[in-house]
Amino acid sequence: MAKLELTQSLTGHKGIVWNVSWHPLGNIFASCGEDKTIKLWHKEGEEWKVKAVLVDGHQRTIREVAWSPCGNLLASASFDATTAIWDKKSGQFECNATLEGHENEVKSVAWSPSGHLLATCGRDKSVWVWEVAGDDEYECAAVLNAHNQDVKKVAWHPSLDILASASYDNNVKMYKEDPNDNDWTCIATLQSHESTVWSLAFDKTGERLATCSDDNTVKIWKEYKPDNQEGVAMADRDAVWKCVCTLSGYHTRCIYDIAWCHKTGLIATACGDDIIRIFKETVDSDPNAPTFDLVSTKLDAHAQDVNCVKWNPTGNKELLSCSDDGSIKVWKLEE
Amino acid sequence: MAKVADNINPLIYEKRSEREVTSTDRDEDVADDFDEREIFDMIRNINDPEHPLTLEDLRVVEEGNIIINNKENSVHVRFTPTIPHCSMATLIGLSIRVQLLRALPSRFKVTVTVSEGSHASEHAVNKQLADKERVAAALENNNLVQIINQCISTALAG
C-alpha cells in the first residue's frame, strides 16, 4: 500500500483556495482563491515559501490559474468575467493583457500544448478559444456553445490541438479546428455521468481521458479511431470516445478534481469528503476494459473540501492540493 | 411597483414552544453534540422573502425535516416551499445554507434540498443549492447578499 506523506502545509490565502498550478519545470507553483490574489511559491532549502503575491488583477474570486507551456506566462480565470495574462518581462509579474467577452464568471483556463492557443469557459455556457496573436495580443478564434449549462473545466490534449470541456449539464465535449474552413466544431459528446462533471484529465498519450463528477464517480474514456480493431462503430467521425471504466463506491461526496500524472500514470482525486485518493492501473489491465486499484487513501487530507490536486510535472510523485479550509498542502507519495 | 407575492395568502402555522433546558445541558461533563432541535432553532426565525413571517410560521422548515450526524459532520435540511411553483425556492434554500454556514463550525457539510415532491423544479433547485461554486459566486453578489442578510437578520433573535 502506498502512503501519501505530508511534506508541508502552507497558509497565507484568506478563505477558499480554489486552485494550484505547477510551473512546467516543477520548481514553482501558483495558487489562487477567494481572496482575489495569486501567490507564487518556490522552494527555499527544504521549505516552500511565497515568492510573489499578484494583486489587483481581478475584482472577484480567482477560480483557476494556468502556466503556459514555456513557463513565461500565467493565465488567471476569475468570477469577474475576465481572464488575465501575467508575465515578467519587466522583471516582476504584471498583468499585461486581459481577455474579455464572457458574460459572467469564468471558471477555467487552459493553454494548448504549443502555447499558441488558450481556452476559457464559464457560467455563460460557452467555451472560448483564443489565439495568441502577438505580444500581449489575443484574438478570439471561436465561441463554442455546445453545452447547455455552466461549463466547469477546459483541458487540452497533451500533444494535439484538441480541446475537452466538462459541464453542469453532465456531459463532456471535445472540439477541433476544421482545417478546411478554420472553424472550431464539437467533434464528440461524452455522455454517461449522472450529475455535474467538475474536472477532466488526459493521460500522457491523449487517447484516454479521466473525468470526475458530482455523481461521486470517476470515469475513464478511450478514443476509438476509424477502422479500430475492436469494431467500435464510427458515424462519419474522426473518432468516438467510449466510457471503458467507472470507479464507483470509492468517493462519498462530490469529486471536484482529478489529476493524471503523465510520468507515473497515477491518478489522484480531490473530494468533498476531505479525502485525497490515489489510483493505479492494474498490471494486467485490459485496454478495452481497464481496471484501477485504489492504492492510497489520505483521510482528513484537509479540514474541509479538497478543491484541486496536481502532480508535479517532473514525475517525482509530489502532489499539491488545496482546500476550502484555506490551506495548500504538498505531499509525496511513498510506494 | 410592488411585486405581488407568489403565494398571496399562505397558511400560517403555530410556533413551537421554546426549547426546555434539561439538567444535562448544564452539566459540563456531558458532551453536548448538536441535535436536530438546535439546527431548527438556527433557521426557524429566518424571514420569508415575501411575507413578514418566519419559515417556521409557514412550515417551510420543520424539526422533522432535519437530519444531523455529528460523527460524520453532516447536516441535511429539507425545506418545503409553500407552493410548488414558488420562484423564491432557491433564495430560501440559499438563506438556510448561508445561515448554517455562518452558525455552524466549518467542519460540518451542509446539504439543503427541497422536500421530495414539494416543488416543480425540485431537481434543478437541489442541484443549484448543492453546487458550492455557484453558491460562492452568488455570495459575491452584493444585492443578493443584502436580501439574504435581511432574511436571516432576525434568525437568531427569536
CSV table of C-alpha atoms in Angstrom, one decimal:
chain,number,residue,atom,x,y,z
A,1,MET,CA,0.0,0.0,0.0
A,2,ALA,CA,1.3,3.4,-1.0
A,3,LYS,CA,1.3,6.2,1.5
A,4,LEU,CA,0.8,9.9,1.0
A,5,GLU,CA,3.2,11.7,3.3
A,6,LEU,CA,2.7,15.4,4.1
A,7,THR,CA,5.8,17.4,3.2
A,8,GLN,CA,4.4,20.9,4.1
A,9,SER,CA,1.2,22.7,4.9
A,10,LEU,CA,1.1,26.3,3.5
A,11,THR,CA,-1.2,29.0,4.7
A,12,GLY,CA,-1.5,32.6,3.6
A,13,HIS,CA,-4.6,32.8,1.5
A,14,LYS,CA,-7.7,34.2,3.2
A,15,GLY,CA,-10.8,32.0,2.6
A,16,ILE,CA,-11.2,29.3,0.0
A,17,VAL,CA,-8.1,28.2,-2.1
A,18,TRP,CA,-9.7,27.1,-5.4
A,19,ASN,CA,-6.7,26.1,-7.5
A,20,VAL,CA,-3.0,25.4,-7.7
A,21,SER,CA,-0.8,25.1,-10.8
A,22,TRP,CA,2.7,23.8,-11.2
A,23,HIS,CA,5.2,25.7,-13.4
A,24,PRO,CA,6.3,23.3,-16.2
A,25,LEU,CA,9.7,22.9,-14.5
A,26,GLY,CA,8.1,21.8,-11.3
A,27,ASN,CA,10.1,24.1,-9.1
A,28,ILE,CA,7.5,26.9,-8.7
A,29,PHE,CA,3.7,26.8,-8.4
A,30,ALA,CA,0.9,29.3,-8.4
A,31,SER,CA,-2.2,29.4,-6.2
A,32,CYS,CA,-5.4,31.4,-6.2
A,33,GLY,CA,-8.7,31.8,-4.4
A,34,GLU,CA,-11.5,33.7,-2.8
A,35,ASP,CA,-9.1,36.5,-1.6
A,36,LYS,CA,-8.6,37.7,-5.3
A,37,THR,CA,-4.9,37.2,-5.1
A,38,ILE,CA,-2.4,34.9,-6.8
A,39,LYS,CA,0.5,33.6,-4.8
A,40,LEU,CA,3.7,32.2,-6.4
A,41,TRP,CA,5.6,29.7,-4.3
A,42,HIS,CA,9.1,28.4,-4.6
A,43,LYS,CA,11.5,26.3,-2.6
A,44,GLU,CA,14.0,27.9,-0.2
A,45,GLY,CA,16.1,25.0,1.0
A,46,GLU,CA,13.6,22.4,2.1
A,47,GLU,CA,10.7,24.8,2.6
A,48,TRP,CA,8.1,26.1,0.2
A,49,LYS,CA,7.8,29.9,0.6
A,50,VAL,CA,5.8,32.7,-1.0
A,51,LYS,CA,7.9,34.3,-3.7
A,52,ALA,CA,5.4,36.9,-5.0
A,53,VAL,CA,1.8,37.9,-4.5
A,54,LEU,CA,-0.1,39.2,-7.5
A,55,VAL,CA,-2.9,41.6,-6.6
A,56,ASP,CA,-5.3,43.9,-8.3
A,57,GLY,CA,-5.7,41.8,-11.4
A,58,HIS,CA,-9.2,40.8,-10.6
A,59,GLN,CA,-12.3,42.2,-8.8
A,60,ARG,CA,-13.7,38.9,-7.7
A,61,THR,CA,-12.7,35.3,-6.8
A,62,ILE,CA,-9.9,33.9,-8.9
A,63,ARG,CA,-11.1,30.4,-9.9
A,64,GLU,CA,-8.1,28.9,-11.7
A,65,VAL,CA,-4.5,29.7,-12.7
A,66,ALA,CA,-2.5,28.1,-15.5
A,67,TRP,CA,1.1,28.4,-16.7
A,68,SER,CA,1.9,28.5,-20.4
A,69,PRO,CA,3.9,25.5,-21.7
A,70,CYS,CA,7.0,27.8,-21.9
A,71,GLY,CA,6.6,28.8,-18.3
A,72,ASN,CA,6.8,32.5,-19.1
A,73,LEU,CA,3.1,33.4,-18.9
A,74,LEU,CA,0.5,32.8,-16.3
A,75,ALA,CA,-3.3,33.0,-17.0
A,76,SER,CA,-5.9,33.5,-14.4
A,77,ALA,CA,-9.7,33.0,-14.7
A,78,SER,CA,-12.0,35.0,-12.5
A,79,PHE,CA,-15.6,35.3,-11.4
A,80,ASP,CA,-15.2,38.9,-12.6
A,81,ALA,CA,-15.8,37.6,-16.2
A,82,THR,CA,-12.2,38.2,-17.3
A,83,THR,CA,-9.1,36.2,-17.8
A,84,ALA,CA,-5.8,37.9,-17.1
A,85,ILE,CA,-2.4,37.1,-18.6
A,86,TRP,CA,0.6,37.8,-16.4
A,87,ASP,CA,4.3,37.9,-17.5
A,88,LYS,CA,7.5,39.2,-16.0
A,89,LYS,CA,9.0,41.0,-18.9
A,90,SER,CA,9.6,43.9,-16.6
A,91,GLY,CA,11.3,41.6,-14.1
A,92,GLN,CA,8.2,41.3,-11.9
A,93,PHE,CA,5.0,39.6,-12.7
A,94,GLU,CA,2.5,42.1,-14.1
A,95,CYS,CA,-0.9,41.8,-15.8
A,96,ASN,CA,-0.3,42.9,-19.4
A,97,ALA,CA,-3.4,41.5,-21.1
A,98,THR,CA,-7.0,41.0,-20.1
A,99,LEU,CA,-9.3,38.7,-22.1
A,100,GLU,CA,-12.9,40.0,-22.0
A,101,GLY,CA,-16.0,38.5,-23.6
A,102,HIS,CA,-17.6,36.1,-21.2
A,103,GLU,CA,-20.9,37.4,-19.8
A,104,ASN,CA,-20.2,36.3,-16.3
A,105,GLU,CA,-18.0,34.0,-14.1
A,106,VAL,CA,-15.0,32.5,-16.0
A,107,LYS,CA,-14.5,29.0,-14.4
A,108,SER,CA,-11.4,27.6,-16.1
A,109,VAL,CA,-8.5,28.5,-18.4
A,110,ALA,CA,-6.0,26.2,-20.2
A,111,TRP,CA,-3.1,26.6,-22.6
A,112,SER,CA,-2.7,24.4,-25.6
A,113,PRO,CA,0.5,22.2,-25.7
A,114,SER,CA,2.0,24.5,-28.4
A,115,GLY,CA,1.2,27.6,-26.3
A,116,HIS,CA,-0.4,29.3,-29.3
A,117,LEU,CA,-3.9,28.8,-28.1
A,118,LEU,CA,-5.8,29.4,-24.9
A,119,ALA,CA,-9.3,28.2,-23.9
A,120,THR,CA,-11.6,29.6,-21.3
A,121,CYS,CA,-15.1,28.6,-20.2
A,122,GLY,CA,-17.7,29.8,-17.8
A,123,ARG,CA,-21.1,30.2,-16.3
A,124,ASP,CA,-22.5,31.7,-19.6
A,125,LYS,CA,-22.4,28.1,-21.0
A,126,SER,CA,-19.7,28.9,-23.6
A,127,VAL,CA,-16.2,27.8,-24.3
A,128,TRP,CA,-13.9,30.4,-26.0
A,129,VAL,CA,-10.7,29.6,-27.9
A,130,TRP,CA,-8.2,32.4,-28.1
A,131,GLU,CA,-5.3,32.7,-30.4
A,132,VAL,CA,-2.0,34.3,-29.3
A,133,ALA,CA,-1.7,36.9,-32.0
A,134,GLY,CA,1.4,38.7,-30.8
A,135,ASP,CA,3.0,40.4,-27.9
A,136,ASP,CA,0.2,40.8,-25.3
A,137,GLU,CA,-2.4,40.3,-28.1
A,138,TYR,CA,-5.1,37.7,-28.1
A,139,GLU,CA,-7.8,37.1,-30.6
A,140,CYS,CA,-10.9,35.2,-30.2
A,141,ALA,CA,-10.8,32.3,-32.6
A,142,ALA,CA,-14.1,30.6,-31.6
A,143,VAL,CA,-17.0,30.8,-29.3
A,144,LEU,CA,-18.4,27.3,-28.8
A,145,ASN,CA,-21.9,26.9,-27.5
A,146,ALA,CA,-22.2,23.1,-27.4
A,147,HIS,CA,-23.1,22.9,-23.7
A,148,ASN,CA,-26.5,23.9,-22.4
A,149,GLN,CA,-25.3,24.7,-18.9
A,150,ASP,CA,-22.5,26.2,-16.9
A,151,VAL,CA,-19.1,25.0,-18.2
A,152,LYS,CA,-16.8,24.0,-15.3
A,153,LYS,CA,-13.5,23.0,-16.9
A,154,VAL,CA,-11.4,23.0,-20.0
A,155,ALA,CA,-8.4,20.9,-20.8
A,156,TRP,CA,-6.2,20.4,-23.9
A,157,HIS,CA,-5.0,17.1,-25.3
A,158,PRO,CA,-1.3,16.7,-24.3
A,159,SER,CA,0.1,16.9,-27.9
A,160,LEU,CA,-2.7,17.9,-30.3
A,161,ASP,CA,-4.9,21.0,-30.6
A,162,ILE,CA,-7.9,19.1,-29.3
A,163,LEU,CA,-9.9,20.6,-26.5
A,164,ALA,CA,-12.2,19.0,-23.9
A,165,SER,CA,-14.7,20.7,-21.7
A,166,ALA,CA,-16.8,19.5,-18.7
A,167,SER,CA,-20.2,20.9,-17.7
A,168,TYR,CA,-23.0,21.2,-15.2
A,169,ASP,CA,-25.1,19.6,-18.0
A,170,ASN,CA,-23.4,16.3,-17.0
A,171,ASN,CA,-21.6,16.0,-20.4
A,172,VAL,CA,-18.1,16.3,-21.7
A,173,LYS,CA,-17.5,17.7,-25.1
A,174,MET,CA,-14.5,17.7,-27.4
A,175,TYR,CA,-13.6,20.3,-30.1
A,176,LYS,CA,-11.2,20.5,-33.0
A,177,GLU,CA,-10.5,23.0,-35.7
A,178,ASP,CA,-11.6,22.0,-39.2
A,179,PRO,CA,-8.5,22.5,-41.4
A,180,ASN,CA,-10.7,23.4,-44.4
A,181,ASP,CA,-12.5,26.4,-43.1
A,182,ASN,CA,-10.7,27.1,-39.8
A,183,ASP,CA,-14.0,26.6,-37.9
A,184,TRP,CA,-13.9,25.1,-34.5
A,185,THR,CA,-16.6,22.4,-34.0
A,186,CYS,CA,-17.7,19.9,-31.4
A,187,ILE,CA,-16.4,16.5,-32.5
A,188,ALA,CA,-17.6,14.4,-29.6
A,189,THR,CA,-20.0,14.3,-26.7
A,190,LEU,CA,-19.1,12.0,-23.8
A,191,GLN,CA,-22.3,11.1,-22.1
A,192,SER,CA,-22.5,8.9,-19.0
A,193,HIS,CA,-22.2,10.9,-15.8
A,194,GLU,CA,-25.4,11.5,-13.9
A,195,SER,CA,-24.5,14.9,-12.5
A,196,THR,CA,-22.1,17.8,-12.9
A,197,VAL,CA,-18.7,16.9,-14.4
A,198,TRP,CA,-16.2,19.0,-12.4
A,199,SER,CA,-12.9,18.2,-14.0
A,200,LEU,CA,-11.1,16.1,-16.5
A,201,ALA,CA,-7.6,15.0,-17.3
A,202,PHE,CA,-6.0,13.3,-20.3
A,203,ASP,CA,-3.4,10.6,-19.9
A,204,LYS,CA,0.0,11.1,-21.5
A,205,THR,CA,-1.0,9.6,-24.8
A,206,GLY,CA,-4.1,11.7,-25.1
A,207,GLU,CA,-6.0,8.6,-26.1
A,208,ARG,CA,-7.6,8.3,-22.7
A,209,LEU,CA,-9.5,10.8,-20.6
A,210,ALA,CA,-10.4,10.6,-16.9
A,211,THR,CA,-13.4,12.6,-15.7
A,212,CYS,CA,-14.9,13.2,-12.2
A,213,SER,CA,-18.3,14.2,-11.1
A,214,ASP,CA,-20.9,15.2,-8.5
A,215,ASP,CA,-22.3,11.7,-9.0
A,216,ASN,CA,-19.3,10.5,-6.9
A,217,THR,CA,-17.7,8.5,-9.7
A,218,VAL,CA,-14.6,8.7,-11.9
A,219,LYS,CA,-14.9,7.5,-15.5
A,220,ILE,CA,-12.1,6.5,-17.9
A,221,TRP,CA,-12.8,7.1,-21.5
A,222,LYS,CA,-11.0,5.7,-24.5
A,223,GLU,CA,-10.7,7.0,-28.0
A,224,TYR,CA,-11.5,4.6,-30.9
A,225,LYS,CA,-10.2,5.7,-34.3
A,226,PRO,CA,-11.8,4.7,-37.6
A,227,ASP,CA,-11.2,1.1,-38.6
A,228,ASN,CA,-10.3,0.2,-35.0
A,229,GLN,CA,-9.7,-3.5,-34.3
A,230,GLU,CA,-12.3,-3.6,-31.6
A,231,GLY,CA,-15.0,-2.8,-34.2
A,232,VAL,CA,-16.4,0.3,-32.4
A,233,ALA,CA,-18.7,1.9,-35.0
A,234,MET,CA,-18.0,5.3,-36.4
A,235,ALA,CA,-20.7,7.6,-37.7
A,236,ASP,CA,-18.8,9.8,-40.1
A,237,ARG,CA,-16.4,11.0,-37.5
A,238,ASP,CA,-12.7,11.0,-36.8
A,239,ALA,CA,-13.1,9.1,-33.6
A,240,VAL,CA,-15.5,8.1,-30.9
A,241,TRP,CA,-14.9,8.2,-27.2
A,242,LYS,CA,-16.3,5.3,-25.1
A,243,CYS,CA,-16.5,5.0,-21.3
A,244,VAL,CA,-14.4,1.9,-20.6
A,245,CYS,CA,-14.3,2.1,-16.8
A,246,THR,CA,-16.3,3.6,-14.0
A,247,LEU,CA,-14.8,3.9,-10.5
A,248,SER,CA,-17.8,3.9,-8.2
A,249,GLY,CA,-18.1,3.2,-4.5
A,250,TYR,CA,-14.8,4.9,-3.5
A,251,HIS,CA,-15.9,8.5,-3.1
A,252,THR,CA,-18.6,9.5,-0.6
A,253,ARG,CA,-19.2,13.1,-1.9
A,254,CYS,CA,-18.7,15.3,-5.0
A,255,ILE,CA,-15.3,14.8,-6.7
A,256,TYR,CA,-14.0,18.3,-7.5
A,257,ASP,CA,-10.8,17.5,-9.3
A,258,ILE,CA,-8.7,14.8,-10.9
A,259,ALA,CA,-5.1,14.6,-12.0
A,260,TRP,CA,-3.5,12.0,-14.2
A,261,CYS,CA,0.3,12.0,-13.9
A,262,HIS,CA,1.9,11.8,-17.4
A,263,LYS,CA,5.1,10.3,-16.0
A,264,THR,CA,3.9,7.8,-13.4
A,265,GLY,CA,0.3,7.1,-14.7
A,266,LEU,CA,-1.0,7.6,-11.2
A,267,ILE,CA,-4.5,9.2,-10.8
A,268,ALA,CA,-5.3,11.5,-7.8
A,269,THR,CA,-8.7,12.8,-6.9
A,270,ALA,CA,-9.9,15.7,-4.8
A,271,CYS,CA,-13.1,15.1,-3.0
A,272,GLY,CA,-15.8,16.9,-1.0
A,273,ASP,CA,-15.3,14.3,1.8
A,274,ASP,CA,-11.9,15.9,2.6
A,275,ILE,CA,-10.0,12.9,1.3
A,276,ILE,CA,-7.3,12.5,-1.4
A,277,ARG,CA,-7.3,9.2,-3.1
A,278,ILE,CA,-4.7,7.7,-5.4
A,279,PHE,CA,-5.5,5.1,-8.1
A,280,LYS,CA,-3.1,3.0,-10.2
A,281,GLU,CA,-3.9,0.9,-13.2
A,282,THR,CA,-3.5,-2.8,-12.6
A,283,VAL,CA,-0.6,-4.6,-14.3
A,284,ASP,CA,-2.7,-6.9,-16.4
A,285,SER,CA,-5.4,-4.3,-17.2
A,286,ASP,CA,-7.3,-4.9,-20.4
A,287,PRO,CA,-7.0,-1.7,-22.7
A,288,ASN,CA,-10.7,-2.1,-23.6
A,289,ALA,CA,-11.9,-2.6,-20.0
A,290,PRO,CA,-9.1,-1.3,-17.8
A,291,THR,CA,-9.1,-1.8,-14.1
A,292,PHE,CA,-7.7,0.5,-11.4
A,293,ASP,CA,-6.7,-0.2,-7.8
A,294,LEU,CA,-7.1,2.3,-5.0
A,295,VAL,CA,-3.5,2.4,-3.8
A,296,SER,CA,-3.8,5.2,-1.2
A,297,THR,CA,-6.5,7.0,0.8
A,298,LYS,CA,-5.5,10.1,2.8
A,299,LEU,CA,-8.3,10.6,5.3
A,300,ASP,CA,-8.7,14.2,6.6
A,301,ALA,CA,-6.2,15.4,4.0
A,302,HIS,CA,-7.8,18.8,4.6
A,303,ALA,CA,-10.2,20.1,7.3
A,304,GLN,CA,-12.7,20.9,4.5
A,305,ASP,CA,-13.5,20.0,0.9
A,306,VAL,CA,-10.4,19.4,-1.3
A,307,ASN,CA,-10.8,21.5,-4.4
A,308,CYS,CA,-7.8,20.7,-6.5
A,309,VAL,CA,-5.0,18.1,-6.9
A,310,LYS,CA,-1.9,18.5,-9.2
A,311,TRP,CA,1.0,16.1,-9.8
A,312,ASN,CA,4.5,17.7,-10.1
A,313,PRO,CA,5.2,17.5,-13.9
A,314,THR,CA,8.7,16.1,-13.3
A,315,GLY,CA,7.1,12.8,-12.2
A,316,ASN,CA,8.7,12.8,-8.7
A,317,LYS,CA,5.4,11.8,-7.1
A,318,GLU,CA,5.0,15.1,-5.4
A,319,LEU,CA,1.3,16.2,-5.2
A,320,LEU,CA,-0.2,19.6,-4.5
A,321,SER,CA,-3.7,20.0,-3.0
A,322,CYS,CA,-5.8,23.0,-1.8
A,323,SER,CA,-9.0,23.3,0.1
A,324,ASP,CA,-11.9,25.4,1.3
A,325,ASP,CA,-10.0,25.4,4.7
A,326,GLY,CA,-7.6,28.0,3.2
A,327,SER,CA,-4.6,25.8,3.1
A,328,ILE,CA,-2.3,24.3,0.4
A,329,LYS,CA,-0.6,21.1,1.1
A,330,VAL,CA,2.5,19.5,-0.5
A,331,TRP,CA,2.5,15.7,-0.4
A,332,LYS,CA,4.9,12.9,-1.5
A,333,LEU,CA,3.6,9.5,-2.5
A,334,GLU,CA,5.8,6.8,-1.0
A,335,GLU,CA,5.3,3.5,-2.7
B,1,MET,CA,-44.3,48.8,-8.4
B,2,ALA,CA,-44.7,46.3,-5.6
B,3,LYS,CA,-44.1,42.8,-6.6
B,4,VAL,CA,-47.1,40.5,-5.9
B,5,ALA,CA,-46.1,37.5,-3.8
B,6,ASP,CA,-46.2,34.1,-5.5
B,7,ASN,CA,-48.5,32.8,-2.8
B,8,ILE,CA,-50.6,35.8,-1.7
B,9,ASN,CA,-52.4,34.1,1.2
B,10,PRO,CA,-50.2,31.4,2.7
B,11,LEU,CA,-51.3,29.2,5.6
B,12,ILE,CA,-49.8,30.2,8.9
B,13,TYR,CA,-49.0,27.5,11.4
B,14,GLU,CA,-48.5,27.6,15.2
B,15,LYS,CA,-44.9,28.2,16.5
B,16,ARG,CA,-43.1,25.5,18.5
B,17,SER,CA,-42.6,26.2,22.2
B,18,GLU,CA,-39.1,27.2,23.3
B,19,ARG,CA,-36.6,24.5,24.0
B,20,GLU,CA,-36.6,23.3,27.5
B,21,VAL,CA,-33.3,23.4,29.3
B,22,THR,CA,-32.6,20.0,30.8
B,23,SER,CA,-30.3,19.2,33.7
B,24,THR,CA,-27.7,17.6,31.4
B,25,ASP,CA,-27.5,20.9,29.4
B,26,ARG,CA,-25.9,22.5,32.4
B,27,ASP,CA,-23.6,19.5,33.2
B,28,GLU,CA,-20.1,20.4,31.9
B,29,ASP,CA,-19.1,16.7,31.9
B,30,VAL,CA,-21.8,15.7,29.4
B,31,ALA,CA,-20.7,16.0,25.7
B,32,ASP,CA,-23.2,18.4,24.1
B,33,ASP,CA,-23.5,17.4,20.5
B,34,PHE,CA,-25.6,19.4,18.0
B,35,ASP,CA,-29.1,18.0,17.6
B,36,GLU,CA,-32.0,18.5,15.2
B,37,ARG,CA,-33.7,20.9,17.6
B,38,GLU,CA,-30.6,23.1,17.8
B,39,ILE,CA,-30.3,23.3,14.0
B,40,PHE,CA,-34.1,24.0,13.8
B,41,ASP,CA,-33.6,26.9,16.3
B,42,MET,CA,-30.9,28.3,14.0
B,43,ILE,CA,-33.2,28.5,11.0
B,44,ARG,CA,-36.8,28.7,12.3
B,45,ASN,CA,-36.8,32.5,12.5
B,46,ILE,CA,-35.4,33.2,9.1
B,47,ASN,CA,-37.8,35.6,7.4
B,48,ASP,CA,-39.7,34.6,4.3
B,49,PRO,CA,-38.5,36.8,1.4
B,50,GLU,CA,-42.1,37.8,0.6
B,51,HIS,CA,-44.1,37.8,3.8
B,52,PRO,CA,-43.5,39.3,7.2
B,53,LEU,CA,-43.5,35.8,8.5
B,54,THR,CA,-40.8,33.2,9.5
B,55,LEU,CA,-40.0,30.0,7.8
B,56,GLU,CA,-41.5,28.2,10.8
B,57,ASP,CA,-44.7,30.2,10.6
B,58,LEU,CA,-45.1,29.0,7.0
B,59,ARG,CA,-43.9,25.5,7.9
B,60,VAL,CA,-41.2,25.8,5.3
B,61,VAL,CA,-38.8,24.3,7.9
B,62,GLU,CA,-39.7,21.7,10.4
B,63,GLU,CA,-37.6,19.9,13.0
B,64,GLY,CA,-38.7,16.6,11.5
B,65,ASN,CA,-37.1,17.5,8.2
B,66,ILE,CA,-33.6,18.0,9.7
B,67,ILE,CA,-31.0,15.2,9.9
B,68,ILE,CA,-27.8,15.7,11.7
B,69,ASN,CA,-24.9,13.3,12.1
B,70,ASN,CA,-22.2,14.7,14.5
B,71,LYS,CA,-19.8,11.8,13.8
B,72,GLU,CA,-19.9,12.4,10.1
B,73,ASN,CA,-20.1,16.2,10.4
B,74,SER,CA,-23.1,16.3,8.2
B,75,VAL,CA,-26.3,18.3,8.3
B,76,HIS,CA,-29.2,17.8,5.9
B,77,VAL,CA,-32.1,20.2,5.9
B,78,ARG,CA,-35.1,19.7,3.7
B,79,PHE,CA,-37.4,22.6,3.3
B,80,THR,CA,-40.9,22.8,1.8
B,81,PRO,CA,-41.9,25.7,-0.4
B,82,THR,CA,-45.5,26.9,0.3
B,83,ILE,CA,-46.5,26.3,-3.3
B,84,PRO,CA,-44.9,24.0,-6.0
B,85,HIS,CA,-44.1,26.9,-8.3
B,86,CYS,CA,-42.5,29.1,-5.7
B,87,SER,CA,-40.0,31.3,-7.5
B,88,MET,CA,-38.3,32.0,-4.2
B,89,ALA,CA,-37.3,28.4,-3.5
B,90,THR,CA,-33.6,28.9,-4.4
B,91,LEU,CA,-33.4,32.1,-2.4
B,92,ILE,CA,-35.0,30.4,0.6
B,93,GLY,CA,-32.6,27.5,0.3
B,94,LEU,CA,-29.7,29.8,0.0
B,95,SER,CA,-30.7,31.7,3.1
B,96,ILE,CA,-30.9,28.5,5.1
B,97,ARG,CA,-27.5,27.5,3.7
B,98,VAL,CA,-25.8,30.8,4.5
B,99,GLN,CA,-27.3,30.9,8.0
B,100,LEU,CA,-26.0,27.4,8.7
B,101,LEU,CA,-22.6,28.1,7.1
B,102,ARG,CA,-22.2,31.1,9.5
B,103,ALA,CA,-23.7,29.5,12.6
B,104,LEU,CA,-22.1,26.0,12.5
B,105,PRO,CA,-18.4,25.1,12.8
B,106,SER,CA,-16.7,24.8,9.4
B,107,ARG,CA,-16.3,21.0,9.9
B,108,PHE,CA,-20.0,20.5,9.0
B,109,LYS,CA,-21.0,19.6,5.5
B,110,VAL,CA,-24.4,21.3,4.9
B,111,THR,CA,-26.9,19.9,2.4
B,112,VAL,CA,-30.1,21.9,1.7
B,113,THR,CA,-32.7,20.4,-0.5
B,114,VAL,CA,-36.5,20.9,-1.1
B,115,SER,CA,-38.7,18.2,0.3
B,116,GLU,CA,-39.4,15.5,-2.1
B,117,GLY,CA,-42.4,16.3,-4.4
B,118,SER,CA,-42.8,19.8,-3.0
B,119,HIS,CA,-41.6,21.8,-5.9
B,120,ALA,CA,-42.0,21.7,-9.7
B,121,SER,CA,-38.3,22.3,-10.3
B,122,GLU,CA,-37.1,20.2,-7.4
B,123,HIS,CA,-34.1,18.6,-9.2
B,124,ALA,CA,-32.9,21.9,-10.6
B,125,VAL,CA,-33.2,23.8,-7.3
B,126,ASN,CA,-31.4,21.0,-5.4
B,127,LYS,CA,-28.6,20.9,-8.0
B,128,GLN,CA,-28.0,24.6,-7.8
B,129,LEU,CA,-28.0,24.7,-4.0
B,130,ALA,CA,-25.5,21.8,-3.9
B,131,ASP,CA,-23.1,23.5,-6.3
B,132,LYS,CA,-20.7,25.3,-3.9
B,133,GLU,CA,-19.0,27.1,-6.8
B,134,ARG,CA,-22.3,28.7,-7.8
B,135,VAL,CA,-23.2,29.4,-4.2
B,136,ALA,CA,-19.8,31.1,-3.7
B,137,ALA,CA,-20.3,33.2,-6.9
B,138,ALA,CA,-23.8,34.1,-5.7
B,139,LEU,CA,-22.5,35.3,-2.4
B,140,GLU,CA,-20.2,37.7,-4.1
B,141,ASN,CA,-23.3,39.5,-5.5
B,142,ASN,CA,-23.9,42.4,-3.1
B,143,ASN,CA,-27.6,42.8,-3.9
B,144,LEU,CA,-28.3,39.2,-3.3
B,145,VAL,CA,-26.2,39.1,0.0
B,146,GLN,CA,-28.3,42.1,1.2
B,147,ILE,CA,-31.5,40.3,0.6
B,148,ILE,CA,-30.2,37.2,2.3
B,149,ASN,CA,-29.0,39.2,5.2
B,150,GLN,CA,-32.4,40.7,5.6
B,151,CYS,CA,-34.0,37.3,5.6
B,152,ILE,CA,-31.6,35.9,8.2
B,153,SER,CA,-31.1,39.1,10.3
B,154,THR,CA,-33.7,38.0,12.8
B,155,ALA,CA,-32.9,34.4,12.6
B,156,LEU,CA,-31.2,34.2,16.0
B,157,ALA,CA,-33.3,36.9,17.7
B,158,GLY,CA,-36.3,34.7,18.4
